[in-house]
mmCIF file of C-alpha atoms and ligand atoms in Angstrom:
data_model
loop_
_atom_site.group_PDB
_atom_site.id
_atom_site.type_symbol
_atom_site.label_atom_id
_atom_site.label_comp_id
_atom_site.label_asym_id
_atom_site.label_seq_id
_atom_site.Cartn_x
_atom_site.Cartn_y
_atom_site.Cartn_z
ATOM 1 C CA UNK A 1 153.035 -9.221 225.415
ATOM 2 C CA UNK A 2 149.631 -10.121 223.984
ATOM 3 C CA UNK A 3 147.354 -12.125 226.166
ATOM 4 C CA UNK A 4 143.945 -11.001 224.888
ATOM 5 C CA UNK A 5 142.576 -12.889 221.946
ATOM 6 C CA UNK A 6 140.974 -10.700 219.315
ATOM 7 C CA UNK A 7 138.472 -11.355 216.563
ATOM 8 C CA UNK A 8 141.137 -11.784 213.840
ATOM 9 C CA UNK A 9 142.154 -15.182 215.228
ATOM 10 C CA UNK A 10 138.602 -16.506 215.706
ATOM 11 C CA UNK A 11 138.786 -20.067 214.309
ATOM 12 C CA UNK A 12 135.234 -19.759 212.974
ATOM 13 C CA UNK A 13 136.242 -17.090 210.426
ATOM 14 C CA UNK A 14 136.226 -18.098 206.772
ATOM 15 C CA UNK A 15 137.161 -16.101 203.685
ATOM 16 C CA UNK A 16 135.495 -15.486 200.322
ATOM 17 C CA UNK A 17 138.956 -16.336 198.903
ATOM 18 C CA UNK A 18 138.209 -20.064 198.574
ATOM 19 C CA UNK A 19 141.819 -21.298 198.766
ATOM 20 C CA UNK A 20 142.154 -19.701 202.222
ATOM 21 C CA UNK A 21 139.586 -22.172 203.593
ATOM 22 C CA UNK A 22 141.602 -25.224 202.536
ATOM 23 C CA UNK A 23 142.620 -26.942 205.815
ATOM 24 C CA UNK A 24 146.102 -27.522 204.375
ATOM 25 C CA UNK A 25 146.880 -23.891 203.503
ATOM 26 C CA UNK A 26 149.571 -22.046 205.462
ATOM 27 C CA UNK A 27 147.665 -18.814 204.934
ATOM 28 C CA UNK A 28 144.085 -18.965 206.243
ATOM 29 C CA UNK A 29 142.348 -15.703 207.164
ATOM 30 C CA UNK A 30 143.627 -16.064 210.750
ATOM 31 C CA UNK A 31 147.262 -15.718 209.573
ATOM 32 C CA UNK A 32 147.565 -12.665 207.230
ATOM 33 C CA UNK A 33 151.393 -12.481 207.028
ATOM 34 C CA UNK A 34 153.063 -9.451 205.391
ATOM 35 C CA UNK A 35 155.609 -9.538 202.583
ATOM 36 C CA UNK A 36 156.865 -7.791 199.452
ATOM 37 C CA UNK A 37 156.209 -8.944 195.911
ATOM 38 C CA UNK A 38 156.367 -7.772 192.323
ATOM 39 C CA UNK A 39 154.592 -8.784 189.167
ATOM 40 C CA UNK A 40 156.286 -9.890 185.961
ATOM 41 C CA UNK A 41 158.324 -7.045 184.503
ATOM 42 C CA UNK A 42 158.024 -4.759 187.540
ATOM 43 C CA UNK A 43 161.184 -3.463 189.199
ATOM 44 C CA UNK A 44 159.691 -2.117 192.434
ATOM 45 C CA UNK A 45 158.253 -4.259 195.179
ATOM 46 C CA UNK A 46 154.702 -3.841 196.479
ATOM 47 C CA UNK A 47 153.384 -4.633 199.953
ATOM 48 C CA UNK A 48 151.074 -7.597 200.205
ATOM 49 C CA UNK A 49 149.442 -10.052 202.569
ATOM 50 C CA UNK A 50 149.285 -13.775 201.762
ATOM 51 C CA UNK A 51 145.770 -15.253 201.761
ATOM 52 C CA UNK A 52 145.323 -18.861 200.587
ATOM 53 C CA UNK A 53 147.188 -19.153 197.289
ATOM 54 C CA UNK A 54 146.747 -15.418 196.573
ATOM 55 C CA UNK A 55 148.423 -12.140 197.571
ATOM 56 C CA UNK A 56 146.353 -9.116 198.519
ATOM 57 C CA UNK A 57 148.025 -5.922 197.226
ATOM 58 C CA UNK A 58 147.435 -3.570 200.160
ATOM 59 C CA UNK A 59 147.736 -0.399 198.117
ATOM 60 C CA UNK A 60 145.328 -1.593 195.420
ATOM 61 C CA UNK A 61 142.944 -2.621 198.195
ATOM 62 C CA UNK A 62 143.081 1.020 199.359
ATOM 63 C CA UNK A 63 144.323 0.015 202.820
ATOM 64 C CA UNK A 64 147.683 1.816 202.711
ATOM 65 C CA UNK A 65 149.289 4.535 200.625
ATOM 66 C CA UNK A 66 152.920 3.456 200.663
ATOM 67 C CA UNK A 67 155.238 0.874 199.109
ATOM 68 C CA UNK A 68 157.710 1.315 201.964
ATOM 69 C CA UNK A 69 157.412 -1.738 204.205
ATOM 70 C CA UNK A 70 159.868 -0.335 206.754
ATOM 71 C CA UNK A 71 157.721 2.767 207.214
ATOM 72 C CA UNK A 72 154.648 0.591 207.671
ATOM 73 C CA UNK A 73 156.478 -1.611 210.184
ATOM 74 C CA UNK A 74 157.580 1.462 212.140
ATOM 75 C CA UNK A 75 154.053 2.643 212.893
ATOM 76 C CA UNK A 76 152.823 1.885 216.400
ATOM 77 C CA UNK A 77 151.145 -1.272 217.556
ATOM 78 C CA UNK A 78 147.683 0.368 217.494
ATOM 79 C CA UNK A 79 147.981 1.317 213.803
ATOM 80 C CA UNK A 80 149.352 -2.109 212.930
ATOM 81 C CA UNK A 81 146.469 -3.836 214.680
ATOM 82 C CA UNK A 82 143.912 -1.552 213.014
ATOM 83 C CA UNK A 83 145.374 -2.483 209.611
ATOM 84 C CA UNK A 84 145.255 -6.203 210.445
ATOM 85 C CA UNK A 85 141.630 -5.847 211.488
ATOM 86 C CA UNK A 86 140.698 -4.002 208.270
ATOM 87 C CA UNK A 87 142.381 -6.703 206.164
ATOM 88 C CA UNK A 88 140.626 -9.443 208.125
ATOM 89 C CA UNK A 89 137.182 -7.822 207.831
ATOM 90 C CA UNK A 90 137.597 -7.192 204.098
ATOM 91 C CA UNK A 91 138.600 -10.789 203.391
ATOM 92 C CA UNK A 92 135.826 -12.366 205.459
ATOM 93 C CA UNK A 93 132.880 -14.216 204.019
ATOM 94 C CA UNK A 94 130.177 -11.632 203.350
ATOM 95 C CA UNK A 95 132.505 -8.611 203.364
ATOM 96 C CA UNK A 96 131.138 -5.422 201.788
ATOM 97 C CA UNK A 97 134.597 -4.600 200.381
ATOM 98 C CA UNK A 98 134.790 -7.750 198.307
ATOM 99 C CA UNK A 99 134.708 -5.892 194.959
ATOM 100 C CA UNK A 100 137.605 -3.564 195.807
ATOM 101 C CA UNK A 101 139.629 -6.373 197.370
ATOM 102 C CA UNK A 102 138.992 -8.793 194.500
ATOM 103 C CA UNK A 103 140.729 -6.386 192.093
ATOM 104 C CA UNK A 104 143.729 -6.304 194.452
ATOM 105 C CA UNK A 105 144.310 -10.066 194.420
ATOM 106 C CA UNK A 106 147.012 -11.792 192.414
ATOM 107 C CA UNK A 107 148.021 -15.459 192.435
ATOM 108 C CA UNK A 108 151.162 -16.224 194.435
ATOM 109 C CA UNK A 109 152.253 -18.388 191.483
ATOM 110 C CA UNK A 110 152.401 -15.237 189.336
ATOM 111 C CA UNK A 111 154.559 -13.054 191.593
ATOM 112 C CA UNK A 112 158.152 -12.885 192.707
ATOM 113 C CA UNK A 113 158.629 -12.371 196.450
ATOM 114 C CA UNK A 114 161.587 -10.514 197.909
ATOM 115 C CA UNK A 115 163.025 -10.140 201.395
ATOM 116 C CA UNK A 116 160.066 -8.764 203.358
ATOM 117 C CA UNK A 117 161.633 -5.354 204.023
ATOM 118 C CA UNK A 118 164.906 -3.420 203.765
ATOM 119 C CA UNK A 119 167.142 -5.134 206.332
ATOM 120 C CA UNK A 120 169.553 -2.587 207.754
ATOM 121 C CA UNK A 121 171.210 -4.698 210.421
ATOM 122 C CA UNK A 122 171.238 -8.401 211.168
ATOM 123 C CA UNK A 123 172.121 -9.991 214.512
ATOM 124 C CA UNK A 124 172.282 -13.744 214.966
ATOM 125 C CA UNK A 125 171.628 -15.147 218.439
ATOM 126 C CA UNK A 126 172.307 -18.631 219.810
ATOM 127 C CA UNK A 127 169.129 -19.505 221.737
ATOM 128 C CA UNK A 128 168.940 -23.197 220.801
ATOM 129 C CA UNK A 129 170.387 -24.821 223.907
ATOM 130 C CA UNK A 130 170.302 -28.327 222.410
ATOM 131 C CA UNK A 131 172.261 -27.063 219.404
ATOM 132 C CA UNK A 132 174.726 -25.212 221.635
ATOM 133 C CA UNK A 133 175.198 -28.321 223.789
ATOM 134 C CA UNK A 134 175.623 -30.784 220.911
ATOM 135 C CA UNK A 135 177.998 -28.532 218.991
ATOM 136 C CA UNK A 136 179.842 -27.640 222.201
ATOM 137 C CA UNK A 137 180.347 -31.370 222.898
ATOM 138 C CA UNK A 138 182.029 -31.820 219.526
ATOM 139 C CA UNK A 139 184.662 -29.280 220.574
ATOM 140 C CA UNK A 140 184.678 -29.681 224.368
ATOM 141 C CA UNK A 141 183.271 -33.090 225.455
ATOM 142 C CA UNK A 142 183.572 -32.325 229.182
ATOM 143 C CA UNK A 143 182.376 -28.730 229.093
ATOM 144 C CA UNK A 144 179.902 -28.252 226.228
ATOM 145 C CA UNK A 145 178.187 -25.081 227.441
ATOM 146 C CA UNK A 146 180.351 -22.082 228.230
ATOM 147 C CA UNK A 147 179.618 -20.428 231.600
ATOM 148 C CA UNK A 148 177.880 -17.372 230.101
ATOM 149 C CA UNK A 149 175.263 -19.356 228.161
ATOM 150 C CA UNK A 150 172.534 -19.442 230.834
ATOM 151 C CA UNK A 151 173.013 -15.763 231.733
ATOM 152 C CA UNK A 152 173.576 -13.900 228.459
ATOM 153 C CA UNK A 153 171.607 -14.331 225.229
ATOM 154 C CA UNK A 154 174.771 -14.876 223.180
ATOM 155 C CA UNK A 155 174.839 -13.285 219.723
ATOM 156 C CA UNK A 156 177.029 -11.718 217.043
ATOM 157 C CA UNK A 157 176.498 -9.081 214.376
ATOM 158 C CA UNK A 158 175.879 -10.754 211.015
ATOM 159 C CA UNK A 159 175.750 -9.321 207.521
ATOM 160 C CA UNK A 160 172.543 -7.961 205.976
ATOM 161 C CA UNK A 161 173.669 -7.517 202.343
ATOM 162 C CA UNK A 162 173.709 -11.232 201.494
ATOM 163 C CA UNK A 163 170.252 -12.034 202.898
ATOM 164 C CA UNK A 164 167.787 -13.094 200.186
ATOM 165 C CA UNK A 165 164.270 -14.488 200.063
ATOM 166 C CA UNK A 166 163.298 -18.103 199.568
ATOM 167 C CA UNK A 167 164.571 -19.352 196.213
ATOM 168 C CA UNK A 168 168.088 -18.044 196.843
ATOM 169 C CA UNK A 169 170.757 -19.851 194.799
ATOM 170 C CA UNK A 170 174.394 -19.296 195.661
ATOM 171 C CA UNK A 171 177.789 -20.786 194.867
ATOM 172 C CA UNK A 172 179.778 -22.863 197.314
ATOM 173 C CA UNK A 173 182.032 -20.302 198.974
ATOM 174 C CA UNK A 174 185.802 -20.245 198.878
ATOM 175 C CA UNK A 175 187.647 -19.639 202.099
ATOM 176 C CA UNK A 176 190.676 -20.307 204.211
ATOM 177 C CA UNK A 177 190.727 -23.622 206.067
ATOM 178 C CA UNK A 178 193.235 -25.480 208.170
ATOM 179 C CA UNK A 179 192.444 -29.012 209.278
ATOM 180 C CA UNK A 180 194.239 -30.807 212.139
ATOM 181 C CA UNK A 181 196.413 -32.696 209.630
ATOM 182 C CA UNK A 182 197.254 -29.700 207.460
ATOM 183 C CA UNK A 183 200.778 -28.314 207.738
ATOM 184 C CA UNK A 184 199.502 -24.863 206.733
ATOM 185 C CA UNK A 185 196.156 -23.259 205.896
ATOM 186 C CA UNK A 186 194.989 -23.086 202.287
ATOM 187 C CA UNK A 187 192.336 -21.340 200.206
ATOM 188 C CA UNK A 188 189.682 -23.366 198.418
ATOM 189 C CA UNK A 189 185.967 -24.199 198.177
ATOM 190 C CA UNK A 190 184.397 -25.190 201.491
ATOM 191 C CA UNK A 191 184.107 -28.969 201.913
ATOM 192 C CA UNK A 192 181.803 -28.849 204.931
ATOM 193 C CA UNK A 193 178.784 -26.824 203.816
ATOM 194 C CA UNK A 194 175.841 -26.830 206.180
ATOM 195 C CA UNK A 195 172.483 -25.180 206.885
ATOM 196 C CA UNK A 196 171.025 -23.905 210.181
ATOM 197 C CA UNK A 197 167.300 -24.042 210.970
ATOM 198 C CA UNK A 198 166.386 -20.713 212.592
ATOM 199 C CA UNK A 199 163.602 -18.197 212.947
ATOM 200 C CA UNK A 200 163.988 -14.560 211.872
ATOM 201 C CA UNK A 201 162.576 -11.855 214.150
ATOM 202 C CA UNK A 202 161.769 -8.543 212.408
ATOM 203 C CA UNK A 203 161.836 -5.291 214.364
ATOM 204 C CA UNK A 204 158.799 -2.994 214.084
ATOM 205 C CA UNK A 205 159.059 0.331 215.948
ATOM 206 C CA UNK A 206 162.607 1.655 216.437
ATOM 207 C CA UNK A 207 164.071 2.723 219.776
ATOM 208 C CA UNK A 208 166.176 5.858 220.066
ATOM 209 C CA UNK A 209 169.928 5.534 220.562
ATOM 210 C CA UNK A 210 170.634 5.407 224.284
ATOM 211 C CA UNK A 211 167.117 4.300 225.244
ATOM 212 C CA UNK A 212 166.790 0.617 226.181
ATOM 213 C CA UNK A 213 163.535 -1.238 225.539
ATOM 214 C CA UNK A 214 162.180 -2.774 228.753
ATOM 215 C CA UNK A 215 161.170 -6.415 228.511
ATOM 216 C CA UNK A 216 157.525 -5.485 229.190
ATOM 217 C CA UNK A 217 157.475 -3.353 225.984
ATOM 218 C CA UNK A 218 159.782 -5.571 223.927
ATOM 219 C CA UNK A 219 157.252 -7.642 222.006
ATOM 220 C CA UNK A 220 155.395 -4.588 220.771
ATOM 221 C CA UNK A 221 158.658 -3.687 219.000
ATOM 222 C CA UNK A 222 158.501 -6.928 217.016
ATOM 223 C CA UNK A 223 156.592 -7.017 213.731
ATOM 224 C CA UNK A 224 156.707 -10.729 213.065
ATOM 225 C CA UNK A 225 158.654 -13.910 212.442
ATOM 226 C CA UNK A 226 159.956 -15.742 209.371
ATOM 227 C CA UNK A 227 161.946 -18.892 208.813
ATOM 228 C CA UNK A 228 165.686 -18.303 208.400
ATOM 229 C CA UNK A 229 168.490 -20.494 207.038
ATOM 230 C CA UNK A 230 171.906 -19.412 208.292
ATOM 231 C CA UNK A 231 174.070 -21.235 205.726
ATOM 232 C CA UNK A 232 177.394 -22.132 207.314
ATOM 233 C CA UNK A 233 180.773 -23.316 206.006
ATOM 234 C CA UNK A 234 181.941 -25.422 208.951
ATOM 235 C CA UNK A 235 185.566 -25.841 207.847
ATOM 236 C CA UNK A 236 185.996 -22.085 207.346
ATOM 237 C CA UNK A 237 184.210 -21.486 210.668
ATOM 238 C CA UNK A 238 186.402 -23.922 212.625
ATOM 239 C CA UNK A 239 189.596 -22.124 211.551
ATOM 240 C CA UNK A 240 188.425 -18.503 211.808
ATOM 241 C CA UNK A 241 186.000 -18.390 214.749
ATOM 242 C CA UNK A 242 188.398 -17.784 217.627
ATOM 243 C CA UNK A 243 188.479 -15.316 219.261
ATOM 244 C CA UNK A 244 185.844 -13.058 217.650
ATOM 245 C CA UNK A 245 183.223 -15.535 216.378
ATOM 246 C CA UNK A 246 181.816 -16.319 212.921
ATOM 247 C CA UNK A 247 182.810 -14.133 209.961
ATOM 248 C CA UNK A 248 183.308 -15.395 206.385
ATOM 249 C CA UNK A 249 181.856 -18.817 207.287
ATOM 250 C CA UNK A 250 178.379 -17.279 207.388
ATOM 251 C CA UNK A 251 178.217 -13.963 205.549
ATOM 252 C CA UNK A 252 178.034 -15.282 201.958
ATOM 253 C CA UNK A 253 174.304 -16.184 202.052
ATOM 254 C CA UNK A 254 171.323 -16.210 204.422
ATOM 255 C CA UNK A 255 167.811 -17.160 203.277
ATOM 256 C CA UNK A 256 164.511 -16.016 204.809
ATOM 257 C CA UNK A 257 160.934 -17.004 204.005
ATOM 258 C CA UNK A 258 159.083 -14.100 202.366
ATOM 259 C CA UNK A 259 156.067 -13.777 204.704
ATOM 260 C CA UNK A 260 156.339 -12.195 208.170
ATOM 261 C CA UNK A 261 153.861 -13.949 210.482
ATOM 262 C CA UNK A 262 152.808 -11.275 212.976
ATOM 263 C CA UNK A 263 152.939 -11.661 216.741
ATOM 264 C CA UNK A 264 149.160 -11.109 216.705
ATOM 265 C CA UNK A 265 148.625 -14.156 214.477
ATOM 266 C CA UNK A 266 150.788 -16.206 216.876
ATOM 267 C CA UNK A 267 148.685 -15.373 219.969
ATOM 268 C CA UNK A 268 146.887 -18.736 220.203
ATOM 269 C CA UNK A 269 150.186 -20.608 220.193
ATOM 270 C CA UNK A 270 151.921 -18.875 223.090
ATOM 271 C CA UNK A 271 153.344 -21.018 225.860
ATOM 272 C CA UNK A 272 154.764 -20.533 229.340
ATOM 273 C CA UNK A 273 158.504 -19.914 229.390
ATOM 274 C CA UNK A 274 160.238 -22.027 231.979
ATOM 275 C CA UNK A 275 163.783 -22.857 232.864
ATOM 276 C CA UNK A 276 164.705 -26.457 233.719
ATOM 277 C CA UNK A 277 164.965 -27.194 237.445
ATOM 278 C CA UNK A 278 168.278 -25.983 238.858
ATOM 279 C CA UNK A 279 169.011 -23.472 236.087
ATOM 280 C CA UNK A 280 169.578 -19.844 237.121
ATOM 281 C CA UNK A 281 166.625 -17.450 236.828
ATOM 282 C CA UNK A 282 167.194 -14.676 234.266
ATOM 283 C CA UNK A 283 168.468 -11.345 235.616
ATOM 284 C CA UNK A 284 165.589 -8.935 236.360
ATOM 285 C CA UNK A 285 165.920 -7.016 233.036
ATOM 286 C CA UNK A 286 165.348 -10.347 231.235
ATOM 287 C CA UNK A 287 162.405 -11.402 233.389
ATOM 288 C CA UNK A 288 158.740 -10.392 233.624
ATOM 289 C CA UNK A 289 155.479 -12.039 234.681
ATOM 290 C CA UNK A 290 154.190 -11.895 231.100
ATOM 291 C CA UNK A 291 157.389 -13.462 229.778
ATOM 292 C CA UNK A 292 157.044 -16.319 232.270
ATOM 293 C CA UNK A 293 153.347 -16.790 231.519
ATOM 294 C CA UNK A 294 153.521 -16.745 227.712
ATOM 295 C CA UNK A 295 157.028 -15.898 226.453
ATOM 296 C CA UNK A 296 157.354 -19.107 224.449
ATOM 297 C CA UNK A 297 155.777 -19.910 221.084
ATOM 298 C CA UNK A 298 154.787 -23.400 219.937
ATOM 299 C CA UNK A 299 156.095 -23.409 216.357
ATOM 300 C CA UNK A 300 156.789 -26.785 214.755
ATOM 301 C CA UNK A 301 159.816 -26.648 212.513
ATOM 302 C CA UNK A 302 161.039 -28.990 209.786
ATOM 303 C CA UNK A 303 164.060 -29.348 207.518
ATOM 304 C CA UNK A 304 163.632 -31.001 204.127
ATOM 305 C CA UNK A 305 166.319 -31.912 201.584
ATOM 306 C CA UNK A 306 165.982 -32.409 197.836
ATOM 307 C CA UNK A 307 169.213 -33.513 196.193
ATOM 308 C CA UNK A 308 169.967 -32.962 192.507
ATOM 309 C CA UNK A 309 169.430 -36.687 191.956
ATOM 310 C CA UNK A 310 165.987 -36.579 193.602
ATOM 311 C CA UNK A 311 165.072 -33.593 191.453
ATOM 312 C CA UNK A 312 166.168 -35.355 188.232
ATOM 313 C CA UNK A 313 164.223 -38.473 189.208
ATOM 314 C CA UNK A 314 161.120 -36.418 189.995
ATOM 315 C CA UNK A 315 161.290 -37.434 193.662
ATOM 316 C CA UNK A 316 160.020 -35.062 196.374
ATOM 317 C CA UNK A 317 162.173 -33.602 199.136
ATOM 318 C CA UNK A 318 162.887 -35.813 202.152
ATOM 319 C CA UNK A 319 162.315 -34.797 205.781
ATOM 320 C CA UNK A 320 165.647 -34.636 207.661
ATOM 321 C CA UNK A 321 164.532 -33.418 211.087
ATOM 322 C CA UNK A 322 161.841 -31.678 213.096
ATOM 323 C CA UNK A 323 161.971 -29.559 216.241
ATOM 324 C CA UNK A 324 160.027 -26.842 218.059
ATOM 325 C CA UNK A 325 160.686 -23.178 218.813
ATOM 326 C CA UNK A 326 159.364 -23.657 222.353
ATOM 327 C CA UNK A 327 162.682 -25.386 223.174
ATOM 328 C CA UNK A 328 164.589 -22.090 222.771
ATOM 329 C CA UNK A 329 166.431 -20.978 225.897
ATOM 330 C CA UNK A 330 165.638 -17.263 225.435
ATOM 331 C CA UNK A 331 162.383 -15.672 224.282
ATOM 332 C CA UNK A 332 161.742 -13.026 221.613
ATOM 333 C CA UNK A 333 161.147 -10.390 224.319
ATOM 334 C CA UNK A 334 164.387 -11.301 226.096
ATOM 335 C CA UNK A 335 166.383 -10.906 222.867
ATOM 336 C CA UNK A 336 165.003 -7.400 222.242
ATOM 337 C CA UNK A 337 165.509 -6.348 225.882
ATOM 338 C CA UNK A 338 169.057 -7.673 225.887
ATOM 339 C CA UNK A 339 170.003 -6.202 222.496
ATOM 340 C CA UNK A 340 168.967 -2.711 223.640
ATOM 341 C CA UNK A 341 170.024 -2.816 227.313
ATOM 342 C CA UNK A 342 173.219 -0.912 226.482
ATOM 343 C CA UNK A 343 171.288 1.705 224.501
ATOM 344 C CA UNK A 344 171.809 0.090 221.070
ATOM 345 C CA UNK A 345 169.159 1.451 218.696
ATOM 346 C CA UNK A 346 167.175 -1.113 216.725
ATOM 347 C CA UNK A 347 165.644 0.143 213.480
ATOM 348 C CA UNK A 348 162.447 -0.859 211.700
ATOM 349 C CA UNK A 349 163.289 -3.852 209.555
ATOM 350 C CA UNK A 350 166.305 -5.000 211.555
ATOM 351 C CA UNK A 351 166.551 -8.773 211.674
ATOM 352 C CA UNK A 352 167.392 -10.946 214.691
ATOM 353 C CA UNK A 353 168.136 -14.636 214.079
ATOM 354 C CA UNK A 354 167.085 -17.057 216.820
ATOM 355 C CA UNK A 355 170.088 -19.336 216.456
ATOM 356 C CA UNK A 356 169.801 -22.969 215.390
ATOM 357 C CA UNK A 357 166.632 -24.529 216.800
ATOM 358 C CA UNK A 358 167.361 -28.167 217.558
ATOM 359 C CA UNK A 359 165.384 -30.495 219.790
ATOM 360 C CA UNK A 360 166.741 -32.770 222.520
ATOM 361 C CA UNK A 361 166.565 -35.923 220.385
ATOM 362 C CA UNK A 362 169.419 -37.205 218.217
ATOM 363 C CA UNK A 363 167.240 -36.856 215.094
ATOM 364 C CA UNK A 364 166.124 -33.325 215.987
ATOM 365 C CA UNK A 365 169.321 -31.518 215.061
ATOM 366 C CA UNK A 366 168.758 -28.283 213.146
ATOM 367 C CA UNK A 367 171.991 -28.665 211.163
ATOM 368 C CA UNK A 368 173.907 -31.457 209.396
ATOM 369 C CA UNK A 369 176.792 -30.870 211.794
ATOM 370 C CA UNK A 370 174.538 -32.264 214.525
ATOM 371 C CA UNK A 371 172.759 -34.954 212.483
ATOM 372 C CA UNK A 372 176.076 -36.362 211.164
ATOM 373 C CA UNK A 373 177.904 -36.001 214.502
ATOM 374 C CA UNK A 374 180.405 -33.547 213.125
ATOM 375 C CA UNK A 375 180.633 -35.378 209.799
ATOM 376 C CA UNK A 376 181.590 -38.705 211.406
ATOM 377 C CA UNK A 377 178.328 -40.541 210.657
ATOM 378 C CA UNK A 378 176.728 -39.879 207.280
ATOM 379 C CA UNK A 379 172.936 -39.775 206.978
ATOM 380 C CA UNK A 380 171.366 -42.361 204.678
ATOM 381 C CA UNK A 381 168.716 -40.969 202.360
ATOM 382 C CA UNK A 382 165.782 -42.996 201.015
ATOM 383 C CA UNK A 383 167.238 -43.093 197.482
ATOM 384 C CA UNK A 384 170.544 -44.581 198.662
ATOM 385 C CA UNK A 385 172.510 -41.347 198.741
ATOM 386 C CA UNK A 386 174.317 -40.300 201.919
ATOM 387 C CA UNK A 387 175.116 -36.884 203.376
ATOM 388 C CA UNK A 388 177.620 -35.722 205.988
ATOM 389 C CA UNK A 389 177.521 -32.180 204.608
ATOM 390 C CA UNK A 390 175.725 -30.578 201.654
ATOM 391 C CA UNK A 391 176.632 -31.430 198.080
ATOM 392 C CA UNK A 392 176.351 -29.261 194.979
ATOM 393 C CA UNK A 393 172.776 -29.061 193.736
ATOM 394 C CA UNK A 394 171.208 -29.733 197.146
ATOM 395 C CA UNK A 395 168.081 -27.712 197.917
ATOM 396 C CA UNK A 396 167.291 -27.235 201.618
ATOM 397 C CA UNK A 397 163.694 -26.328 202.485
ATOM 398 C CA UNK A 398 162.640 -25.104 205.925
ATOM 399 C CA UNK A 399 158.988 -25.275 206.931
ATOM 400 C CA UNK A 400 157.153 -24.112 210.035
ATOM 401 C CA UNK A 401 153.580 -24.202 211.284
ATOM 402 C CA UNK A 402 151.461 -23.807 214.430
ATOM 403 C CA UNK A 403 148.661 -26.123 215.466
ATOM 404 C CA UNK A 404 146.515 -26.178 218.567
ATOM 405 C CA UNK A 405 143.117 -27.787 219.195
ATOM 406 C CA UNK A 406 140.377 -25.168 218.965
ATOM 407 C CA UNK A 407 142.380 -22.858 216.664
ATOM 408 C CA UNK A 408 143.058 -22.639 212.958
ATOM 409 C CA UNK A 409 146.410 -24.021 211.835
ATOM 410 C CA UNK A 410 148.722 -21.360 210.380
ATOM 411 C CA UNK A 411 152.019 -21.793 208.531
ATOM 412 C CA UNK A 412 155.104 -19.851 207.505
ATOM 413 C CA UNK A 413 155.350 -20.911 203.860
ATOM 414 C CA UNK A 414 158.693 -22.123 202.569
ATOM 415 C CA UNK A 415 162.279 -21.050 203.032
ATOM 416 C CA UNK A 416 164.161 -22.798 200.204
ATOM 417 C CA UNK A 417 167.733 -22.311 199.020
ATOM 418 C CA UNK A 418 170.041 -24.167 196.655
ATOM 419 C CA UNK A 419 173.798 -24.705 196.831
ATOM 420 C CA UNK A 420 175.482 -24.355 193.422
ATOM 421 C CA UNK A 421 179.009 -25.584 192.583
ATOM 422 C CA UNK A 422 181.955 -23.390 193.505
ATOM 423 C CA UNK A 423 182.854 -20.847 190.858
HETATM 424 CA CA1 CA B 501 173.316 -19.281 213.291
#
């Protein structure tokens, strides 16, 4: 857990990269998120840091000597912090390394970003208690939360191969469904396609098989966070999910934003982690003074929708909902401690999904399933269209940012994906 502020988050810092000083940028010098990119015609990805509307190529800037993000992520916290400090000092107003760094800059508009690292394994948790409650009510009105929810950070093993970076375009999946009125199940394109607003948590240093990570050391094993869209086919999910959980309803596509915002950059936005009155305290392996004092993170999250019709008419995306990561029922440190308590070995680059992050309000649902009350009440869009579930051509854009008086605002960039017609 980080509690000491360091010079890299000093709100007074400005950069000689002019666009980084724009108050509206997601990537001021206090952020410095890591990602992978390639230039036109290149096949291999390079490691870069987003700064304003530019990317700093870390190898060209002579800061690292590798193109292997996973190897970089696996170095210890001290080396990672030293690198962040060197990047920050080189990008500051008046830096003596300006000439070397200037030759290592390329416009974000001129690069293609990929998933930020090689993702070996992907686990999706279920930490959004408002999502779990609302969805649970749709299935079990009298008993929305199952008895394990407040004791176990519930999760399942997802699929890494179909995760792609922002800009992902995929076809409406086919699958087996069986509605209450159907005499027998049938195979066809999903008719209840949905998104899920989540955060992605990327593992830094690995732990050896058989050696749990204690909650006190858990956050040092986390490299950073991205936005994550866990696309979901609700009709396939409803038929297949019992008794082993989601399978083909979710493994056809998952989208992440390309820039990993480090835990160091998030320091100013930490919050106490508290359970509502009357809820059980976490078991000791999921509890620590630091986790209580600052386990939460104040990240404002938004879902935007641009339909094909909006795009044709030149209309911008429309905001569907907003919520905050601080409403999550389990913290980042608790997820790592729980995932490894049985000795499971996390690897550098492994991805943990937070689960859908909804707020308490009716308009704060992080999925259409919630916003349309299970498809029973369609949303009205400003252009007259309605949505119960996604339609072909819809682009869903997730955004996230942190703001706090006395600190520089930082953002996550975009996590956009588009649903294409079934093949
Ligand atoms: Ca999910």
